[in-house]
XYZ file of C-alpha atoms in Angstrom:
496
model
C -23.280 16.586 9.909
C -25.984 16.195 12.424
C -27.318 12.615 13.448
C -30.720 13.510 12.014
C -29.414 14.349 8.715
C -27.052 11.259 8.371
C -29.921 8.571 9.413
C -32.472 10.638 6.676
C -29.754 10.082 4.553
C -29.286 6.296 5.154
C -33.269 5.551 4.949
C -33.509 7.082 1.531
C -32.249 5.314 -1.554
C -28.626 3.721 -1.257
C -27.200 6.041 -4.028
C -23.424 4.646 -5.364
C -21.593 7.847 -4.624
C -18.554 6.513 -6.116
C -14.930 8.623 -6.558
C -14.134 9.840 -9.574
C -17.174 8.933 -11.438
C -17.154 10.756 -14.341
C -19.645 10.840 -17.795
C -19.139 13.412 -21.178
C -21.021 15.901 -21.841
C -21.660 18.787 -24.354
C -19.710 21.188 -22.364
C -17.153 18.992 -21.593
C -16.317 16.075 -18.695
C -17.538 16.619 -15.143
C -17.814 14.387 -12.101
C -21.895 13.397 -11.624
C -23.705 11.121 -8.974
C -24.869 7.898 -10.768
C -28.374 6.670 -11.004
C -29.192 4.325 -8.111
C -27.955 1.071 -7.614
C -29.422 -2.134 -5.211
C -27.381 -4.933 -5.144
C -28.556 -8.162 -6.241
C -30.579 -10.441 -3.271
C -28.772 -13.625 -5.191
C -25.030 -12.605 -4.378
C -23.547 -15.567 -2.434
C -21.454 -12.950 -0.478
C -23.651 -11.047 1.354
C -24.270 -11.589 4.788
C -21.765 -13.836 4.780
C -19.355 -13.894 7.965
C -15.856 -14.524 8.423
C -15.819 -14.754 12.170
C -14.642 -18.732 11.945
C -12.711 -18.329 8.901
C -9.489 -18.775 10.523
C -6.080 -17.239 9.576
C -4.890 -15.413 6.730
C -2.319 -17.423 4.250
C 1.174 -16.163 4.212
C 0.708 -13.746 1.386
C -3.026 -12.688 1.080
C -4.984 -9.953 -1.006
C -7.852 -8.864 0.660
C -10.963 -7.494 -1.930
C -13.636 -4.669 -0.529
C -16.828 -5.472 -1.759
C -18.636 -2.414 -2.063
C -22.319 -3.637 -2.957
C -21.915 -6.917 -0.599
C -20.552 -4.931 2.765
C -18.106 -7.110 3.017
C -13.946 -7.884 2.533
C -13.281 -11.144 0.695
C -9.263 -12.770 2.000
C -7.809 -14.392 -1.138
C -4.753 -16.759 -0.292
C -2.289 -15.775 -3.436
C -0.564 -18.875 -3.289
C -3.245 -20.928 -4.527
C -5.540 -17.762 -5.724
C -9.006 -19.134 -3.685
C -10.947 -16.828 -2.192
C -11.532 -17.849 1.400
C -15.215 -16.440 3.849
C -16.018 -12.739 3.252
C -15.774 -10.786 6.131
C -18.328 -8.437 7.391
C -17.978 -4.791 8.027
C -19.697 -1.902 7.526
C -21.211 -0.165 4.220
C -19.785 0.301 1.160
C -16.360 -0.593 2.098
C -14.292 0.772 -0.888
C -10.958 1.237 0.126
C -8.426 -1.151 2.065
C -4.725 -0.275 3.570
C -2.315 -2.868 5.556
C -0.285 -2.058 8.800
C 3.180 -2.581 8.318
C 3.312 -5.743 10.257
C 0.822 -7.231 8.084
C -1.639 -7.423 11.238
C -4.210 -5.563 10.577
C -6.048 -4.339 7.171
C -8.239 -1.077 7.588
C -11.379 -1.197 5.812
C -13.005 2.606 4.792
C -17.156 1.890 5.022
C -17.936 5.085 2.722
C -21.783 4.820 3.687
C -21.377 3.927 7.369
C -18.990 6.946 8.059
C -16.413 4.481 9.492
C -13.556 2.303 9.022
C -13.085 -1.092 10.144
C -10.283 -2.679 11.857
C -9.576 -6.586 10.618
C -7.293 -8.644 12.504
C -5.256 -10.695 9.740
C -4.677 -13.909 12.320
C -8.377 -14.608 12.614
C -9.973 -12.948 9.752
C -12.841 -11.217 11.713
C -13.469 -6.841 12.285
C -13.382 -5.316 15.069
C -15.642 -2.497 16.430
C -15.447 0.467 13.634
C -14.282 4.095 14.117
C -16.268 6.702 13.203
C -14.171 9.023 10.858
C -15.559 11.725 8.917
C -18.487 11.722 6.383
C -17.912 9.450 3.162
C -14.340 8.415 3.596
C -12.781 7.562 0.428
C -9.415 6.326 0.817
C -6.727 5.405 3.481
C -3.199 4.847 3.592
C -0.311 3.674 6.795
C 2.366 5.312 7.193
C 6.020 3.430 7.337
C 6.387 2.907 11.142
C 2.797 1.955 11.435
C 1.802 4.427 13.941
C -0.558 6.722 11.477
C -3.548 5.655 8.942
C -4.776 8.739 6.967
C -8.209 8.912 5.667
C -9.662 10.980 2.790
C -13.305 12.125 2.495
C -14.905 12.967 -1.009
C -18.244 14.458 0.354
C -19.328 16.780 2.913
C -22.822 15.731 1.772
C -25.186 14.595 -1.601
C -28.078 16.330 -0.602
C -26.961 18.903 -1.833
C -23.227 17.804 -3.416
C -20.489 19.209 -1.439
C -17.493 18.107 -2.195
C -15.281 18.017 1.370
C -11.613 18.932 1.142
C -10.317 17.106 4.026
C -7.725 14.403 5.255
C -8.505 12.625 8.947
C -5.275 11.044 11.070
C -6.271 8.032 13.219
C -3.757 6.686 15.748
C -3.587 3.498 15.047
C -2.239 2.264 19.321
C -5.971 3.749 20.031
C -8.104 3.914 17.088
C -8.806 7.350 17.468
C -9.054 10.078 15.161
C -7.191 13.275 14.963
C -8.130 16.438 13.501
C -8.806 16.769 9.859
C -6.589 18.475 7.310
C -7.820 21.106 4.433
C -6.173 20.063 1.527
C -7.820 20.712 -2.151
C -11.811 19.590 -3.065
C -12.697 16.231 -3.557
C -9.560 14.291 -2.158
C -9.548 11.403 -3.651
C -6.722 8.571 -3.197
C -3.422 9.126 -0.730
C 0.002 7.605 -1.023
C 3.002 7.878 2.036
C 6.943 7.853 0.786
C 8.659 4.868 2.281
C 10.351 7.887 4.649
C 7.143 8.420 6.013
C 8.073 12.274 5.874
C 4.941 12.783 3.235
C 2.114 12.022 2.344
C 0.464 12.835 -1.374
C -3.100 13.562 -1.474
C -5.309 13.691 -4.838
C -7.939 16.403 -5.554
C -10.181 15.476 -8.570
C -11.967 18.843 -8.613
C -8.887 20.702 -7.763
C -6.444 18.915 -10.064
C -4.254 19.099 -7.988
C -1.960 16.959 -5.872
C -1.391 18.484 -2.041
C 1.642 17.099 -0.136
C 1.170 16.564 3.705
C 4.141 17.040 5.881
C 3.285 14.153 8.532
C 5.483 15.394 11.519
C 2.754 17.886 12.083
C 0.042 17.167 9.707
C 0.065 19.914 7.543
C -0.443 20.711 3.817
C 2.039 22.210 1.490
C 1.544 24.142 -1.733
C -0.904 22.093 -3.979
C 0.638 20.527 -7.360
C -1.028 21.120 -10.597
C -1.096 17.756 -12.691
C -4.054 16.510 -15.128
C -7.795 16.878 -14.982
C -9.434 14.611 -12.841
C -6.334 13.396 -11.273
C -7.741 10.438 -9.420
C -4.750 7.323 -7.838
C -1.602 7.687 -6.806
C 1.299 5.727 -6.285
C 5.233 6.439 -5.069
C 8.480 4.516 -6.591
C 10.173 2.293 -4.452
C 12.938 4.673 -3.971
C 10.371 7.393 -3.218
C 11.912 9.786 -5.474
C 8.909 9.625 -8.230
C 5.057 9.843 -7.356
C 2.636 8.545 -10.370
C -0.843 10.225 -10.219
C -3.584 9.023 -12.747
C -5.997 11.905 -14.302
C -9.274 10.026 -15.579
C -10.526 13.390 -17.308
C -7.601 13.857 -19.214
C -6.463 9.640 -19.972
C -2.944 10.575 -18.581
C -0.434 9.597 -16.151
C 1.725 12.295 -14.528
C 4.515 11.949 -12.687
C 5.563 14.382 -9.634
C 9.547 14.406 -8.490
C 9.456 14.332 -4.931
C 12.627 16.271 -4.473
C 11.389 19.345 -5.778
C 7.372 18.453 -5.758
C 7.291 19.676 -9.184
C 5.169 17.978 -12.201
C 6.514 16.305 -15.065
C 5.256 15.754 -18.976
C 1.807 13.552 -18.306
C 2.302 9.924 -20.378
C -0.671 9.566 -22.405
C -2.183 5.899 -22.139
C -3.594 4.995 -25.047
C -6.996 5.321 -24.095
C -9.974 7.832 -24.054
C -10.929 10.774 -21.406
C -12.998 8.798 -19.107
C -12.277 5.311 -19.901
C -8.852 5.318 -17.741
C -6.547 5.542 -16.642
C -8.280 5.086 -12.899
C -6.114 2.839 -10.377
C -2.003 2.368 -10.392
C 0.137 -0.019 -8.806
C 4.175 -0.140 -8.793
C 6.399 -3.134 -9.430
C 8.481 -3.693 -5.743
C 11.507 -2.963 -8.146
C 9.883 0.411 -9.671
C 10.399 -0.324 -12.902
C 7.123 -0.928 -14.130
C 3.850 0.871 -13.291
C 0.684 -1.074 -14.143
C -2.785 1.270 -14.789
C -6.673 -0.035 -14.456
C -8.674 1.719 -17.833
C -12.306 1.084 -16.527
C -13.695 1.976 -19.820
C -11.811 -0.703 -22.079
C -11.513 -3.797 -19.843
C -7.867 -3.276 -20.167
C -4.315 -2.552 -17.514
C -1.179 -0.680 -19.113
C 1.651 -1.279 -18.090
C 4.385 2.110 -17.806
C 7.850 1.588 -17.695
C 9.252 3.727 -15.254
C 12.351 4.621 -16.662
C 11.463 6.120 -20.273
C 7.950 6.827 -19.029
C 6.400 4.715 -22.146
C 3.332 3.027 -22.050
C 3.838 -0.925 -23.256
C 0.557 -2.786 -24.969
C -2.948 -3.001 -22.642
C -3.457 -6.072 -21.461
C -7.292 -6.966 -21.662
C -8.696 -8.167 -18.233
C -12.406 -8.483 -16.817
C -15.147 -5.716 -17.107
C -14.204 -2.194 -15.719
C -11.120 -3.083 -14.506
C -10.382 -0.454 -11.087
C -8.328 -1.450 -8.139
C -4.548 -3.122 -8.592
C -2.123 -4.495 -5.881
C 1.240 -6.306 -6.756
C 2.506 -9.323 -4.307
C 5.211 -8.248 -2.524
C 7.487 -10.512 -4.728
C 6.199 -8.491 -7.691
C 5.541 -11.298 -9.922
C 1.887 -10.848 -9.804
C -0.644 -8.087 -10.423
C -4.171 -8.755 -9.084
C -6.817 -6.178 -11.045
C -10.776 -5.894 -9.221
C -13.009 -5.887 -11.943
C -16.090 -4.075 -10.729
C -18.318 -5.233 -13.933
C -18.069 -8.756 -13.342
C -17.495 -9.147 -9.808
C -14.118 -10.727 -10.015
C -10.194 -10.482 -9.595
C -7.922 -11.328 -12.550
C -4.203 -12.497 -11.661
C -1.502 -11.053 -14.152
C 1.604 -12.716 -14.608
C 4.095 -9.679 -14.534
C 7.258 -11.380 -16.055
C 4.603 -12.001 -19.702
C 2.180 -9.953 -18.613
C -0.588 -12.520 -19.418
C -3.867 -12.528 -17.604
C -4.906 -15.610 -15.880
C -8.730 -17.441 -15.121
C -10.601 -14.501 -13.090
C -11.071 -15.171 -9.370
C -14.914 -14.621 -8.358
C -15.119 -12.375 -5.549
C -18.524 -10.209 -3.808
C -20.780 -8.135 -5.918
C -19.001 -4.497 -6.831
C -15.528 -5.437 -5.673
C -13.830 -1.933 -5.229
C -10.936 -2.283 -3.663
C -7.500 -4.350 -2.830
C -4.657 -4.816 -0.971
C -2.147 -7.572 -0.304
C -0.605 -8.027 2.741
C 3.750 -8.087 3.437
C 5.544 -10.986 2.911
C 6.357 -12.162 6.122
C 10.432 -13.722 6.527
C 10.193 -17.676 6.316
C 12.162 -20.120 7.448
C 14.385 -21.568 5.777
C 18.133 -23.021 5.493
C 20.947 -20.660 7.069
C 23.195 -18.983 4.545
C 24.469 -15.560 3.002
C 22.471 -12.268 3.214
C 23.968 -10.481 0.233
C 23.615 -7.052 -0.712
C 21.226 -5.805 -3.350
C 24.029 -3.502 -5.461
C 27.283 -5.507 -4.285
C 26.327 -9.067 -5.097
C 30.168 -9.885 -3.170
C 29.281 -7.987 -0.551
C 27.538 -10.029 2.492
C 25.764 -9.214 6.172
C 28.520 -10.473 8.810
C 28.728 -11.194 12.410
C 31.956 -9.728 13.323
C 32.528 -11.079 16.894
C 31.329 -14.913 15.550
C 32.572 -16.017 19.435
C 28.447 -15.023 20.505
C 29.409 -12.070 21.989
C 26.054 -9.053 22.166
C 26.473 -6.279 20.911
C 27.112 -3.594 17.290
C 28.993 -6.212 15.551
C 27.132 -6.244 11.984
C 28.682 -5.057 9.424
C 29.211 -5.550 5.614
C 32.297 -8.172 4.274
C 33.327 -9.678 1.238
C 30.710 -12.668 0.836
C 32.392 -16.441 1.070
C 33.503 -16.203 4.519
C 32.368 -19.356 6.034
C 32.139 -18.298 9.874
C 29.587 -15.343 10.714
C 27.703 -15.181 7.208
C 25.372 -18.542 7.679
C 22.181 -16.349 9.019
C 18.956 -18.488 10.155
C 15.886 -16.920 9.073
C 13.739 -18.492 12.200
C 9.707 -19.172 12.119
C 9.355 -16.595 14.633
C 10.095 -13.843 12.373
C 13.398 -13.293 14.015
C 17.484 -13.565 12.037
C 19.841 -15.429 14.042
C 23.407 -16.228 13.858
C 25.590 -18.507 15.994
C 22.796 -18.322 19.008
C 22.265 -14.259 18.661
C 19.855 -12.845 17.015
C 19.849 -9.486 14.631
C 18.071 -6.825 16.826
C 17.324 -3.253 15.806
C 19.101 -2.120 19.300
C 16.525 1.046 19.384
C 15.531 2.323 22.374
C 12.159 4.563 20.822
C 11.389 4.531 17.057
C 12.657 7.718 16.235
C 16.002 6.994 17.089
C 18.894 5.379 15.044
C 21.236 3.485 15.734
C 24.034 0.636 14.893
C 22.049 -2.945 14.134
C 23.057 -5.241 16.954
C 23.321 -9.290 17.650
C 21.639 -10.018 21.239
C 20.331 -12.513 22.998
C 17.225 -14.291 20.998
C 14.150 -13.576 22.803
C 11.987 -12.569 20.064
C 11.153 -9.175 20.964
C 9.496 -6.724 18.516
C 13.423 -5.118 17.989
C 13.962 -8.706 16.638
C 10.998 -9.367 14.367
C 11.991 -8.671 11.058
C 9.613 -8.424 7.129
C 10.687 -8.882 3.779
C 9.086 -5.881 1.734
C 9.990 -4.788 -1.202
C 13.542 -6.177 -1.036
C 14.437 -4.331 2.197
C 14.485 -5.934 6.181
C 12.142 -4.059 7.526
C 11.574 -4.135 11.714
C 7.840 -3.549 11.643
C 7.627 -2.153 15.483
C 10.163 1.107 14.547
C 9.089 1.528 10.858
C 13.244 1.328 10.212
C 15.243 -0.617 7.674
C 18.487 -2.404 7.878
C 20.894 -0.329 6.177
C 24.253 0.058 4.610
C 25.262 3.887 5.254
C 26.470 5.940 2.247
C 26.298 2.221 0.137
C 29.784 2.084 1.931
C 31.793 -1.336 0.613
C 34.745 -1.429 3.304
C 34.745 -4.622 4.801
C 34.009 -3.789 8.552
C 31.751 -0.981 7.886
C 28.643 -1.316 10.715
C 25.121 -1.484 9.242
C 22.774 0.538 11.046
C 19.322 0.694 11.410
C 17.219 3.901 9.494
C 14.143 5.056 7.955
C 13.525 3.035 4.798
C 13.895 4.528 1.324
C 14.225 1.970 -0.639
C 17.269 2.918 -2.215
C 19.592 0.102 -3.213
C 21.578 0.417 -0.069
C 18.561 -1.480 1.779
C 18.075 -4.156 -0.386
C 18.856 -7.691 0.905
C 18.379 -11.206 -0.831
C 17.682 -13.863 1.770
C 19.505 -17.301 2.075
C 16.852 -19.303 0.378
């Protein structure tokens, strides 16, 4: 679009172009443009900074404030929101680097996205992106944010039916990719091979093969498909369709569509936004139109009773532990904390006006006493230094848990593992390679810096996991470091 055309768009009225939006008619459901929206001069939030706000807490969600033009850090351990942070316009959609370092903020009426720096809490300068962009997600190894962009323009509608790539080492964007019209929401698999794009006109779901960036055969699922979300495991992606109050989900094996699970509520009202439990087994769903979540067990795809939150319930993000669900309520301007293990909603959290979007950063690996790493499907089976005499080298490997000498693993402050002065290294020499997990000497390198995530060890400068090949149980067997699935095979429980 022209630079004349986007600055007469900016000086007229600041329509809410928002994804999704949808209102019943005679002939049937179709997506509209709202009526115009200003957002009130009282908020406390904007044109608030965040430049002094200092660091992010272990564990924090960060909330997009779409009416405010601003990101608000919440600390989850003591659920206060901390100084809203600046960025561009209508930020409505937030994704996380692997490493937990930086959260990517899409400005939908700026054109842009912003880069935050989790350590200090303050943006950097934004890159310009496509017009309107919608949605973002980062792949696995960190290298790759995708954007999506709803519009081509309002004046008149066009809906676009592209997906931008932005290198992430230089902030640049690629060229976009034609997938269906009006992309909505994107989701990576924990491979990184694909990524799953919505299109709400379309309804359709379009997988992106991201070694070269380009679009398979579209999937037909419900009208209006809107969010998306992949299992875990990545076998199993969960796509919500607004126009027809169903969830449907897609096996990623053969990209084909199962039966939609209806949700209990009506076309319209939900469902909108999805989240998935770290363990998969329960998928949580924002209904908009009833103040309510509903929850989805995974396994017998059944829907389990709503829980009632604030008013128009839309974005969800679980804590990397899984025990807590926070739900934006874009009605009342708050966040609402759900207790996962009863499902029960806590006191609201008062956020910026509109919050629109979330996302919680990884749990970083603590300190804490050394002892056992056990396996996460043999709960006698243990990480273990095989050469306990401090030698270097591919001497990891799985053994019957109990052992006293080479299973008492430090989990340092410096994100590092250690072990009898070594420390666990991903031995890689480039990310795309694997390779046998090694002990060397600690010096806190990025092949040493390890993340809790969903259960796996994940070595946020390759994107890899530590892994247990073929779920092999033979004492002596060498773990090795691969692309993470999060198959059982990579799950670890830490000594503390």
């Amino acid at each position: 679009m022209p630079a004349g055309t986007i600055r007469a768009r900016r000086a007229g009225p600041r329509w809410r172009v928002l994804p999704a939006v949808l209102i019943a008619l005679a002939a049937g459901l179709v997506w509209v443009m709202p009526v115009p929206h200003v957002a009130a001069a009282t908020d406390p939030m904007v044109g608030s900074s965040a430049a002094s706000a200092g660091s992010a807490s272990p564990v924090t969600a960060y909330v997009a404030n779409f009416d405010s033009g601003t990101v608000t850090p919440i600390a989850t351990a003591t659920n206060t929101a901390g100084p809203p942070i600046t960025v561009g316009s209508g930020p409505n959609a937030l994704a996380i680097t692997p490493d937990g370092k930086t959260v990517y903020v899409a400005n939908f009426d700026s054109d842009t996205v912003s880069p935050i720096q989790t350590a200090t809490n303050t943006a950097g300068p934004p890159i310009t992106v496509g017009i309107y962009p919608n949605a973002l997600a980062v792949t696995p190894d960190g290298k790759t944010v995708y954007v999506t962009h709803l519009y081509s323009s309002i004046t008149p509608i066009v809906y676009s039916d592209t997906v931008t790539p932005i290198r992430i080492a230089t902030n640049t964007a690629g060229l976009p990719i034609t997938v269906g019209t009006a992309p909505g929401q994107i989701a990576i698999t924990p491979d990184g091979k694909t990524a799953y794009v919505t299109n709400g006109i379309s309804s359709t779901v379009t997988p992106i093969a991201t070694a070269n960036n380009t679009a398979g055969p579209p999937i037909t699922v419900g009208s209006d498909p809107f969010d998306i979300e992949v299992t875990p495991d990545g076998k199993t992606v969960y796509v919500t369709n607004i126009g027809s109050a169903t969830v449907t989900p897609i096996a990623t094996a053969t990209k084909t569509a199962r039966p939609p699970i209806m949700v209990g509520t009506a076309p319209g009202r939900g469902p909108a936004k999805i989240a998935i439990t770290p363990d998969g087994k329960t998928a949580y769903v924002t209904n908009t139109g009833s103040g309510t979540v509903t929850p989805i067990v995974t396994a017998t795809h059944t829907a389990r009773t709503p829980i009632t939150v604030g008013s128009a319930p839309w974005a969800i993000a679980i804590t990397p532990d899984g025990k807590t669900a926070y739900v934006v309520n874009r009605g009342s301007g708050t966040v609402t904390a759900i207790v996962t293990a009863t499902n029960i909603a806590r006191t609201p959290i008062t956020v910026g006006s509109y919050p629109y979007a979330i996302a919680i950063t990884p749990a970083p690996v603590t300190e804490g006493p050394p002892g056992p790493i056990v396996s996460g499907y043999r709960k006698t089976k243990c990480v273990t230094d095989l050469s306990y005499w401090r030698a270097n080298g591919p001497d990891v490997v799985i053994g019957d848990c109990g052992r006293a000498a080479g299973q008492k693993w430090t989990i340092e402050t410096n994100g590092t593992i250690s072990i009898d002065g070594k420390c666990l290294d991903t031995g890689l020499g480039h990310s795309a390679s694997n390779g046998l997990a090694q002990l060397a000497d600690c010096t806190g390198a990025a092949s040493q810096q390890w993340q809790s995530r969903r259960g796996a060890l994940v070595n946020p400068a390759s994107g890899k996991c530590l892994d247990d090949p073929a779920f092999n149980v033979t004492d002596g067997t060498h773990l090795d470091i691969r692309g993470c699935t999060g198959r059982a095979n990579q799950q670890w429980r830490l000594p503390f």
